[in-house]
Amino acid sequence: MPTDLRPFLWLLLLGVPLNVYFFANGAGSYAEGGDPKIILPALIFFGVSGYRCLFPNRYEGNVVFHDTKLSASLPTRILATFSEVAYIYQFSHVIRVLNVNDVGWIDALSWLMVFEVGVSQFFVWGAILTNRLRLYVYEELGWAILFAANTIASGYLYATTTLSPDRAGLLVLSLGFGFVYLPWQFLHLRSLWLNAGTNENKGEVPEAMTLTLIKRNAAHALHSRRPSTLSADWGGAIGLTWMTAYWASLIPLWIYHVVRVLGTT
């Protein structure tokens, strides 16, 4: 793994026209009467993903590629909150749409996904505003739980439901993603846990959670930026894979495919 990620961080810009294209086509489908529960979450996601390709950052350490306020952790996190809740809601809605036999526990799993993404928002905001790195572990554990729920629901529906090929293909995509993502996510969780432990072992006593602490860390997330292209600052290969797949390739392509299959029916 290269120690300097500058070329890779510049390549994230390729995700901007991709997300703009998806946004424009999705907006066109919505204008033609497409399903708002499918299309509007996608539009939010494409807009925020394009922004993050332009201004990548890493919350931990307020690491940025471009030294501008637009890269700061606080505005990025606000946008990411809307984006994450939106696209997980879309994925959960897909499960409910494809649950043509109205299996109760499948619908329950789909709503568990929405609940878990909300819990993860609580933990990531807690990590940013209190500087307790262990909370990032719990945030990512929530993502593992919600995608496990998505994978289980998709597997059951694929095995028990007769659907058109394009709709069945959405379930295959969910299954394929789950089989790759869940093992990767446990590696990610391990790296976050070890990183949090390393910081805790420095012997610093965590500051008590007070309103003063939260205000100070919020201001820090708004104004503090540490420009870097070092691999270690961006989470190494795991961090690079996550950024590329999440903002600039796999997830945007998946969400756009959902729009094409379900958004106009």
Short mmCIF file of C-alpha atoms in Angstrom, two decimals:
data_model
loop_
_atom_site.label_atom_id
_atom_site.label_comp_id
_atom_site.label_asym_id
_atom_site.label_seq_id
_atom_site.Cartn_x
_atom_site.Cartn_y
_atom_site.Cartn_z
CA MET A 1 0.00 0.00 0.00
CA PRO A 2 1.51 3.40 -0.98
CA THR A 3 2.22 5.72 1.92
CA ASP A 4 1.08 8.77 -0.05
CA LEU A 5 -2.53 8.63 -1.29
CA ARG A 6 -2.46 11.91 -3.24
CA PRO A 7 -3.10 10.27 -6.67
CA PHE A 8 -5.95 8.18 -5.27
CA LEU A 9 -7.55 11.17 -3.54
CA TRP A 10 -7.47 13.11 -6.81
CA LEU A 11 -9.08 10.15 -8.56
CA LEU A 12 -12.10 10.52 -6.26
CA LEU A 13 -13.02 13.47 -8.48
CA LEU A 14 -14.15 10.90 -11.06
CA GLY A 15 -17.06 10.26 -8.75
CA VAL A 16 -18.37 13.80 -9.25
CA PRO A 17 -19.61 13.45 -12.86
CA LEU A 18 -20.92 9.97 -12.04
CA ASN A 19 -23.07 11.30 -9.19
CA VAL A 20 -24.13 14.35 -11.23
CA TYR A 21 -25.27 12.06 -14.05
CA PHE A 22 -27.21 9.85 -11.65
CA PHE A 23 -28.74 12.90 -9.96
CA ALA A 24 -29.87 14.41 -13.26
CA ASN A 25 -31.45 11.19 -14.47
CA GLY A 26 -33.08 10.53 -11.12
CA ALA A 27 -34.50 14.05 -11.05
CA GLY A 28 -35.90 13.46 -14.53
CA SER A 29 -37.59 10.25 -13.39
CA TYR A 30 -39.08 12.06 -10.41
CA ALA A 31 -40.40 14.84 -12.65
CA GLU A 32 -42.11 12.18 -14.75
CA GLY A 33 -43.98 10.84 -11.72
CA GLY A 34 -41.50 8.34 -10.32
CA ASP A 35 -41.84 6.85 -6.85
CA PRO A 36 -40.65 9.51 -4.35
CA LYS A 37 -39.79 6.88 -1.72
CA ILE A 38 -37.24 5.45 -4.15
CA ILE A 39 -36.04 8.55 -5.97
CA LEU A 40 -35.85 11.31 -3.35
CA PRO A 41 -33.50 9.34 -1.04
CA ALA A 42 -31.34 8.59 -4.09
CA LEU A 43 -31.14 12.28 -5.04
CA ILE A 44 -30.01 13.17 -1.52
CA PHE A 45 -27.36 10.46 -1.66
CA PHE A 46 -26.04 11.46 -5.10
CA GLY A 47 -25.80 15.12 -4.11
CA VAL A 48 -23.90 14.41 -0.90
CA SER A 49 -21.64 11.79 -2.51
CA GLY A 50 -20.62 14.22 -5.23
CA TYR A 51 -19.80 16.76 -2.54
CA ARG A 52 -17.71 14.26 -0.61
CA CYS A 53 -15.76 13.30 -3.73
CA LEU A 54 -14.91 16.99 -4.11
CA PHE A 55 -14.07 17.55 -0.45
CA PRO A 56 -13.01 14.24 1.13
CA ASN A 57 -12.27 14.18 4.82
CA ARG A 58 -11.85 11.82 7.75
CA TYR A 59 -13.56 12.78 10.99
CA GLU A 60 -10.95 11.23 13.22
CA GLY A 61 -8.22 13.85 13.44
CA ASN A 62 -10.16 16.20 11.11
CA VAL A 63 -8.02 14.99 8.21
CA VAL A 64 -8.74 16.73 4.88
CA PHE A 65 -7.37 16.64 1.36
CA HIS A 66 -8.30 20.23 0.43
CA ASP A 67 -7.68 22.81 3.13
CA THR A 68 -11.03 24.57 2.91
CA LYS A 69 -13.97 25.04 5.27
CA LEU A 70 -16.05 22.94 2.89
CA SER A 71 -13.93 19.94 3.90
CA ALA A 72 -14.44 20.45 7.64
CA SER A 73 -15.89 17.59 9.68
CA LEU A 74 -18.99 19.39 10.96
CA PRO A 75 -20.62 20.38 7.64
CA THR A 76 -19.59 17.06 6.10
CA ARG A 77 -21.15 15.14 8.98
CA ILE A 78 -24.40 17.11 8.74
CA LEU A 79 -24.69 16.26 5.05
CA ALA A 80 -23.67 12.64 5.65
CA THR A 81 -26.40 12.24 8.27
CA PHE A 82 -29.08 13.07 5.71
CA SER A 83 -27.40 10.93 3.05
CA GLU A 84 -27.00 7.84 5.22
CA VAL A 85 -30.52 7.89 6.61
CA ALA A 86 -31.91 8.52 3.12
CA TYR A 87 -30.23 5.66 1.31
CA ILE A 88 -30.80 3.12 4.07
CA TYR A 89 -34.46 4.12 4.05
CA GLN A 90 -34.46 3.48 0.30
CA PHE A 91 -32.89 0.04 0.78
CA SER A 92 -35.42 -0.79 3.49
CA HIS A 93 -38.25 0.35 1.23
CA VAL A 94 -36.95 -1.97 -1.50
CA ILE A 95 -37.30 -4.90 0.91
CA ARG A 96 -40.89 -3.93 1.70
CA VAL A 97 -41.78 -3.49 -1.98
CA LEU A 98 -40.34 -6.91 -2.85
CA ASN A 99 -42.00 -8.53 0.17
CA VAL A 100 -45.06 -9.26 -1.97
CA ASN A 101 -46.34 -11.91 0.45
CA ASP A 102 -46.30 -9.44 3.36
CA VAL A 103 -44.13 -11.61 5.60
CA GLY A 104 -44.20 -9.81 8.94
CA TRP A 105 -40.67 -10.53 10.13
CA ILE A 106 -39.25 -9.38 6.79
CA ASP A 107 -40.94 -6.00 7.19
CA ALA A 108 -39.62 -5.91 10.76
CA LEU A 109 -36.06 -6.48 9.50
CA SER A 110 -36.50 -3.65 7.01
CA TRP A 111 -37.52 -1.24 9.77
CA LEU A 112 -34.66 -2.54 11.93
CA MET A 113 -32.35 -1.21 9.20
CA VAL A 114 -33.84 2.27 9.57
CA PHE A 115 -33.62 2.07 13.36
CA GLU A 116 -29.99 0.96 13.27
CA VAL A 117 -28.91 3.74 10.91
CA GLY A 118 -30.43 6.17 13.41
CA VAL A 119 -28.50 4.54 16.25
CA SER A 120 -25.31 4.78 14.22
CA GLN A 121 -25.90 8.51 13.72
CA PHE A 122 -26.13 8.88 17.49
CA PHE A 123 -22.78 7.16 17.98
CA VAL A 124 -20.90 8.97 15.22
CA TRP A 125 -22.12 12.35 16.46
CA GLY A 126 -21.16 11.28 19.96
CA ALA A 127 -17.66 10.40 18.77
CA ILE A 128 -17.23 13.77 17.06
CA LEU A 129 -18.65 15.86 19.88
CA THR A 130 -16.96 14.03 22.78
CA ASN A 131 -13.77 12.79 21.05
CA ARG A 132 -14.36 9.25 22.32
CA LEU A 133 -13.00 7.08 19.52
CA ARG A 134 -14.60 3.92 20.88
CA LEU A 135 -17.97 5.30 19.74
CA TYR A 136 -16.88 4.91 16.11
CA VAL A 137 -16.75 1.17 16.76
CA TYR A 138 -20.36 1.14 17.93
CA GLU A 139 -21.37 3.26 14.95
CA GLU A 140 -19.87 0.75 12.53
CA LEU A 141 -21.33 -2.17 14.47
CA GLY A 142 -24.73 -0.66 13.69
CA TRP A 143 -23.88 -0.71 9.99
CA ALA A 144 -22.92 -4.38 10.26
CA ILE A 145 -26.25 -5.16 11.93
CA LEU A 146 -28.36 -3.31 9.39
CA PHE A 147 -26.64 -4.86 6.39
CA ALA A 148 -26.88 -8.29 8.02
CA ALA A 149 -30.63 -7.65 8.28
CA ASN A 150 -30.72 -6.59 4.62
CA THR A 151 -28.82 -9.72 3.58
CA ILE A 152 -31.05 -12.08 5.57
CA ALA A 153 -34.24 -10.47 4.25
CA SER A 154 -32.94 -10.52 0.68
CA GLY A 155 -31.93 -14.17 0.94
CA TYR A 156 -35.33 -15.21 2.24
CA LEU A 157 -37.21 -13.24 -0.42
CA TYR A 158 -35.00 -14.57 -3.20
CA ALA A 159 -35.58 -18.15 -2.06
CA THR A 160 -39.33 -17.90 -1.48
CA THR A 161 -40.74 -15.24 -3.81
CA THR A 162 -41.41 -15.25 -7.54
CA LEU A 163 -40.35 -11.91 -8.99
CA SER A 164 -39.49 -10.49 -12.39
CA PRO A 165 -35.81 -10.89 -13.33
CA ASP A 166 -34.97 -7.23 -12.74
CA ARG A 167 -36.56 -7.22 -9.30
CA ALA A 168 -34.98 -10.54 -8.36
CA GLY A 169 -31.70 -9.01 -9.51
CA LEU A 170 -32.00 -6.39 -6.77
CA LEU A 171 -32.06 -9.20 -4.21
CA VAL A 172 -29.01 -10.81 -5.82
CA LEU A 173 -27.19 -7.47 -5.55
CA SER A 174 -28.06 -7.23 -1.86
CA LEU A 175 -26.88 -10.77 -1.25
CA GLY A 176 -23.64 -10.27 -3.14
CA PHE A 177 -22.92 -7.05 -1.29
CA GLY A 178 -23.64 -8.65 2.06
CA PHE A 179 -21.32 -11.59 1.41
CA VAL A 180 -18.46 -9.20 0.59
CA TYR A 181 -19.24 -6.31 2.92
CA LEU A 182 -19.88 -8.15 6.17
CA PRO A 183 -16.45 -9.88 6.36
CA TRP A 184 -14.81 -6.58 5.30
CA GLN A 185 -16.77 -4.72 7.96
CA PHE A 186 -15.55 -7.01 10.71
CA LEU A 187 -11.97 -6.26 9.62
CA HIS A 188 -12.90 -2.58 9.72
CA LEU A 189 -14.37 -2.98 13.21
CA ARG A 190 -11.19 -4.67 14.38
CA SER A 191 -9.02 -1.83 13.06
CA LEU A 192 -11.26 0.78 14.72
CA TRP A 193 -11.19 -1.12 18.01
CA LEU A 194 -7.41 -1.40 17.97
CA ASN A 195 -7.04 2.27 17.05
CA ALA A 196 -9.33 3.32 19.89
CA GLY A 197 -7.37 1.11 22.27
CA THR A 198 -4.08 2.64 21.15
CA ASN A 199 -5.37 6.12 21.93
CA GLU A 200 -6.80 5.02 25.28
CA ASN A 201 -3.47 3.43 26.23
CA LYS A 202 -1.76 6.79 25.99
CA GLY A 203 -2.94 7.32 29.52
CA GLU A 204 -5.11 10.36 28.89
CA VAL A 205 -8.16 10.49 31.16
CA PRO A 206 -11.29 11.23 29.08
CA GLU A 207 -12.80 14.58 29.87
CA ALA A 208 -16.21 14.50 31.50
CA MET A 209 -19.12 14.86 29.06
CA THR A 210 -20.36 18.39 29.57
CA LEU A 211 -22.07 20.98 27.41
CA THR A 212 -18.81 22.92 27.39
CA LEU A 213 -16.96 19.90 25.97
CA ILE A 214 -19.59 19.38 23.28
CA LYS A 215 -19.51 23.05 22.24
CA ARG A 216 -15.71 23.03 22.09
CA ASN A 217 -15.57 19.87 19.99
CA ALA A 218 -18.30 21.17 17.67
CA ALA A 219 -16.26 24.32 17.09
CA HIS A 220 -13.19 22.16 16.59
CA ALA A 221 -15.02 20.06 13.98
CA LEU A 222 -16.07 23.24 12.20
CA HIS A 223 -12.77 25.10 12.19
CA SER A 224 -9.99 22.53 12.62
CA ARG A 225 -8.50 20.91 9.52
CA ARG A 226 -5.35 18.83 9.11
CA PRO A 227 -4.37 18.53 5.44
CA SER A 228 -2.71 15.20 4.73
CA THR A 229 -2.23 12.62 2.01
CA LEU A 230 -0.57 10.02 4.24
CA SER A 231 -2.14 6.59 4.04
CA ALA A 232 -2.16 6.15 7.81
CA ASP A 233 -4.17 9.35 8.28
CA TRP A 234 -6.86 8.09 5.89
CA GLY A 235 -7.20 4.62 7.37
CA GLY A 236 -4.92 2.82 4.92
CA ALA A 237 -6.32 0.35 2.41
CA ILE A 238 -9.57 -0.03 4.36
CA GLY A 239 -10.21 3.71 4.38
CA LEU A 240 -9.40 4.07 0.70
CA THR A 241 -11.64 1.15 -0.25
CA TRP A 242 -14.47 2.58 1.83
CA MET A 243 -14.28 6.05 0.24
CA THR A 244 -14.07 4.72 -3.30
CA ALA A 245 -16.92 2.25 -2.97
CA TYR A 246 -19.18 4.50 -0.91
CA TRP A 247 -18.94 7.83 -2.75
CA ALA A 248 -17.61 7.11 -6.21
CA SER A 249 -18.51 3.64 -7.45
CA LEU A 250 -20.34 0.71 -5.88
CA ILE A 251 -23.02 2.34 -3.73
CA PRO A 252 -23.97 5.10 -6.22
CA LEU A 253 -24.24 2.48 -9.00
CA TRP A 254 -26.38 0.25 -6.80
CA ILE A 255 -28.72 3.06 -5.76
CA TYR A 256 -29.10 4.24 -9.35
CA HIS A 257 -29.96 0.71 -10.43
CA VAL A 258 -32.69 0.65 -7.77
CA VAL A 259 -34.06 3.90 -9.22
CA ARG A 260 -34.13 2.39 -12.71
CA VAL A 261 -35.86 -0.80 -11.60
CA LEU A 262 -38.36 0.49 -9.02
CA GLY A 263 -38.41 4.26 -9.32
CA THR A 264 -40.51 4.44 -12.46
CA THR A 265 -42.98 1.64 -11.83
#
